[in-house]
mmCIF file of C-alpha atoms in Angstrom:
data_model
loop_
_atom_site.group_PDB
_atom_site.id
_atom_site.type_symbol
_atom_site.label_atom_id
_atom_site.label_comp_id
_atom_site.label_asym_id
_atom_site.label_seq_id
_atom_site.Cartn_x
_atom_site.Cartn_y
_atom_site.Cartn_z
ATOM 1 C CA UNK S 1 0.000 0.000 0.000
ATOM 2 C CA UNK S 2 1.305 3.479 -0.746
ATOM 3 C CA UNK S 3 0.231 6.298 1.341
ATOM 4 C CA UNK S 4 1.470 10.063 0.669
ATOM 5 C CA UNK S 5 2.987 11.985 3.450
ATOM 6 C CA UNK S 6 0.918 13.456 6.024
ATOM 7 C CA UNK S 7 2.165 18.018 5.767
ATOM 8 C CA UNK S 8 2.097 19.474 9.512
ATOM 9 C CA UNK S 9 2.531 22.924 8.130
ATOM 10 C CA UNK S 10 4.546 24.715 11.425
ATOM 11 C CA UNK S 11 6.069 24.803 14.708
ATOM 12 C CA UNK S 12 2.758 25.180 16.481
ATOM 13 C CA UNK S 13 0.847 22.455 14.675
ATOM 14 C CA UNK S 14 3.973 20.369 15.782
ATOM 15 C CA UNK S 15 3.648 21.099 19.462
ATOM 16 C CA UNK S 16 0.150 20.866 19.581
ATOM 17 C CA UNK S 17 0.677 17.500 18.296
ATOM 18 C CA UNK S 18 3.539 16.560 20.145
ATOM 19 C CA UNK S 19 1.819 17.663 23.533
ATOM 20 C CA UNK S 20 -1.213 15.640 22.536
ATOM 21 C CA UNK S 21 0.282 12.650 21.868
ATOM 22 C CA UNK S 22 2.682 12.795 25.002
ATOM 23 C CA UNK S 23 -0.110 13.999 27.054
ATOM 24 C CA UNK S 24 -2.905 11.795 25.761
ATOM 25 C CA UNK S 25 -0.249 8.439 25.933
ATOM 26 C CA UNK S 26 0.556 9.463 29.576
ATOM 27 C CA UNK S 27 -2.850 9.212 31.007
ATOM 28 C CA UNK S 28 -3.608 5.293 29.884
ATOM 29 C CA UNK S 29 -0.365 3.188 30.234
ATOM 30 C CA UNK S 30 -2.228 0.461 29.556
ATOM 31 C CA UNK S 31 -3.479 0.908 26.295
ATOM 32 C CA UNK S 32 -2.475 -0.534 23.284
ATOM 33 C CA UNK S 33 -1.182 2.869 22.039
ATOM 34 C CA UNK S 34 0.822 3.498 25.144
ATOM 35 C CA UNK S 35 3.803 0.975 23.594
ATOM 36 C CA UNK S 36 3.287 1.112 20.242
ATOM 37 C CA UNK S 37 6.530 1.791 18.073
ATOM 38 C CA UNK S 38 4.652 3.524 15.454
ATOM 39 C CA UNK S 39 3.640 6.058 17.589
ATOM 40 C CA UNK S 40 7.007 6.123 19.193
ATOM 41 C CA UNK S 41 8.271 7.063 15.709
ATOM 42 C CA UNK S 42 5.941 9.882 15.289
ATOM 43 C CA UNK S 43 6.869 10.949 18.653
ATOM 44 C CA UNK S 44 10.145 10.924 18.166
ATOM 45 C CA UNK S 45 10.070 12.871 14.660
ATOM 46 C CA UNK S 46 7.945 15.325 16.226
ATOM 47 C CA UNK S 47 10.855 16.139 19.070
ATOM 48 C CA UNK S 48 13.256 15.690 16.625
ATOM 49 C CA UNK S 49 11.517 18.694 14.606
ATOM 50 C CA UNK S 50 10.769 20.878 18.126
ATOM 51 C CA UNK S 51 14.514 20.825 18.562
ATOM 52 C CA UNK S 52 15.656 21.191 15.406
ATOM 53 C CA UNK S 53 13.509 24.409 14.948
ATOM 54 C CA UNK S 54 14.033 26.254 18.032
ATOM 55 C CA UNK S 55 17.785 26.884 19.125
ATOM 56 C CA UNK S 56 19.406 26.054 22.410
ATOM 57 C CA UNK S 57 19.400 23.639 24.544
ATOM 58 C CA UNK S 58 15.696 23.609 25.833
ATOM 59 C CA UNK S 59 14.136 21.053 23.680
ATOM 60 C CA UNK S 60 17.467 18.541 24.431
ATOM 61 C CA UNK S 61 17.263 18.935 28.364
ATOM 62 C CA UNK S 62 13.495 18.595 28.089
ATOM 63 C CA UNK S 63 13.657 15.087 26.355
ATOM 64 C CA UNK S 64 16.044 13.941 29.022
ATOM 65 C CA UNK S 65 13.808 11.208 31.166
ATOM 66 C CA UNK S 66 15.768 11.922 34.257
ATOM 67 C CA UNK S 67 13.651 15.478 34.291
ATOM 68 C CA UNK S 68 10.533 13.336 34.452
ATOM 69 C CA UNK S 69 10.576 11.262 37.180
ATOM 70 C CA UNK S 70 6.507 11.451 37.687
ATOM 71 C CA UNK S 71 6.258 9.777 33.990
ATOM 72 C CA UNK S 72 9.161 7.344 34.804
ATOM 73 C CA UNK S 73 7.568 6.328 38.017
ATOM 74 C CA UNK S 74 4.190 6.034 36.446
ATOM 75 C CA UNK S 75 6.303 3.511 33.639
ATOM 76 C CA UNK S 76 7.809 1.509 36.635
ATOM 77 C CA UNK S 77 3.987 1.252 38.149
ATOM 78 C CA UNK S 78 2.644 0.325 34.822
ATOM 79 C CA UNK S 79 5.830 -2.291 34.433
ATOM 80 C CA UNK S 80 5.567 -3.666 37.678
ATOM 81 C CA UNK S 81 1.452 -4.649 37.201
ATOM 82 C CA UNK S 82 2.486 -5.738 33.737
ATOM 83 C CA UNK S 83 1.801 -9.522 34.740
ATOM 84 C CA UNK S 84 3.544 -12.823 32.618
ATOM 85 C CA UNK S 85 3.116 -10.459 29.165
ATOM 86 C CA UNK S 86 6.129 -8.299 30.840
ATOM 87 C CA UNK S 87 8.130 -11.116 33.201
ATOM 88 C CA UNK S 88 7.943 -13.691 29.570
ATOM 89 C CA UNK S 89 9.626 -10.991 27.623
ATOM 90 C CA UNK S 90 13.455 -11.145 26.605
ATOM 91 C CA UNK S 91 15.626 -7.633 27.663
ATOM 92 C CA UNK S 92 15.686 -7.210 24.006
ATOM 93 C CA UNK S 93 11.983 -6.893 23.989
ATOM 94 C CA UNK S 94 11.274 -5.210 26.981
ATOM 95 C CA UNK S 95 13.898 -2.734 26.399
ATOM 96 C CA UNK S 96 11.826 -1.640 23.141
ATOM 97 C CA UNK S 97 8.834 -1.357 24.904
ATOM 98 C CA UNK S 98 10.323 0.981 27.392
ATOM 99 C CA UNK S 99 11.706 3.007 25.029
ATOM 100 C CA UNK S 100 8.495 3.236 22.997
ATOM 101 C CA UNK S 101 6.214 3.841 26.739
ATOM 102 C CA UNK S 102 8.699 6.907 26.765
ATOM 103 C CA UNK S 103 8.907 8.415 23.707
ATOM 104 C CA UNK S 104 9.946 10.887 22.525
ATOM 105 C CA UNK S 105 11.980 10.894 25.883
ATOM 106 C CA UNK S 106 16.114 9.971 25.683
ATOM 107 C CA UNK S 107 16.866 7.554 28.521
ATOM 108 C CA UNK S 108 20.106 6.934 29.917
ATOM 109 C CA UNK S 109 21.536 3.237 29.580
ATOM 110 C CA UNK S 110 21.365 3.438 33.576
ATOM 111 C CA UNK S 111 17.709 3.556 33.747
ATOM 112 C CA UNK S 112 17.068 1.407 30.848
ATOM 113 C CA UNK S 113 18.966 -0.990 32.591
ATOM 114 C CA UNK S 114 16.991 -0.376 36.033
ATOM 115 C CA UNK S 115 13.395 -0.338 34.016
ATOM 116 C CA UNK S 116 13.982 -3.489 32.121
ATOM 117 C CA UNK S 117 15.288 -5.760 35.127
ATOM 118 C CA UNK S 118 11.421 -5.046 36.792
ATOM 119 C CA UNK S 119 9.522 -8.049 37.890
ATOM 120 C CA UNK S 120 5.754 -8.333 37.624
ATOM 121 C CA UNK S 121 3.802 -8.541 40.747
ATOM 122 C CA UNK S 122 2.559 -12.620 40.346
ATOM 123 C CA UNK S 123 -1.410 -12.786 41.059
ATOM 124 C CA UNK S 124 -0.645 -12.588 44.913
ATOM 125 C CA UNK S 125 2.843 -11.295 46.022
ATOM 126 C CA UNK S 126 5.604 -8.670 45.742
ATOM 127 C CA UNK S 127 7.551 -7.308 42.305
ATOM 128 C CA UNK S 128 11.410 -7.346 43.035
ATOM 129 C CA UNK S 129 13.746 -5.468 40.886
#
């Protein structure tokens, strides 16, 4: 199937999407969208664009995760009631999925590593990490 491109025509049509999407993806964890690479991608352009287009330094520091510990922690929540889909999945795998639950944001290898080495909670018990 061939599809032409989709114009956004400016900077603010590029926010506004960009702050819907990260907004919007924030608020349900659990839904299929939440993890999906595809809107990871678009996620990721649209940053890409934001910092490309306005100079400085703001746009980099912002997509740093470690300045968003309240979306991390709400990751590590989601993770951690994830069940046998997130405890069966190789680090490969579950390393993806992180990095798509965060998108646009840049993690360091440090947390990646942390995020991916969560446990489930089993049906009755405790997660460990």
């Amino acid at each position: 199937m061939n599809t032409d491109a989709v114009r956004v025509e400016d900077y603010r049509e590029i926010l506004a999407l960009h702050r819907f999407l990260f907004e919007s993806k924030g608020d349900d964890l659990t839904s299929i969208y939440a993890g999906s690479p595809y809107i990871a991608a678009v996620q990721n352009r649209l940053a890409d664009a934001l910092e490309a287009a306005d100079p400085g330094d703001g746009w980099t520091n912002w997509r740093a995760a470690d300045g968003h510990e309240t979306r991390v922690e709400a990751v590590r929540r989601h993770l951690r009631s994830s069940g046998d889909a997130w405890n069966s999945m190789s680090p490969d795998v579950r390393a993806g999925y992180v990095r798509d639950l965060l998108a646009p944001l840049r993690l360091p290898e440090t947390l990646l590593a942390e995020l991916i080495k969560i446990r489930a909670l089993p049906a009755t018990g405790d997660a460990t990490t």
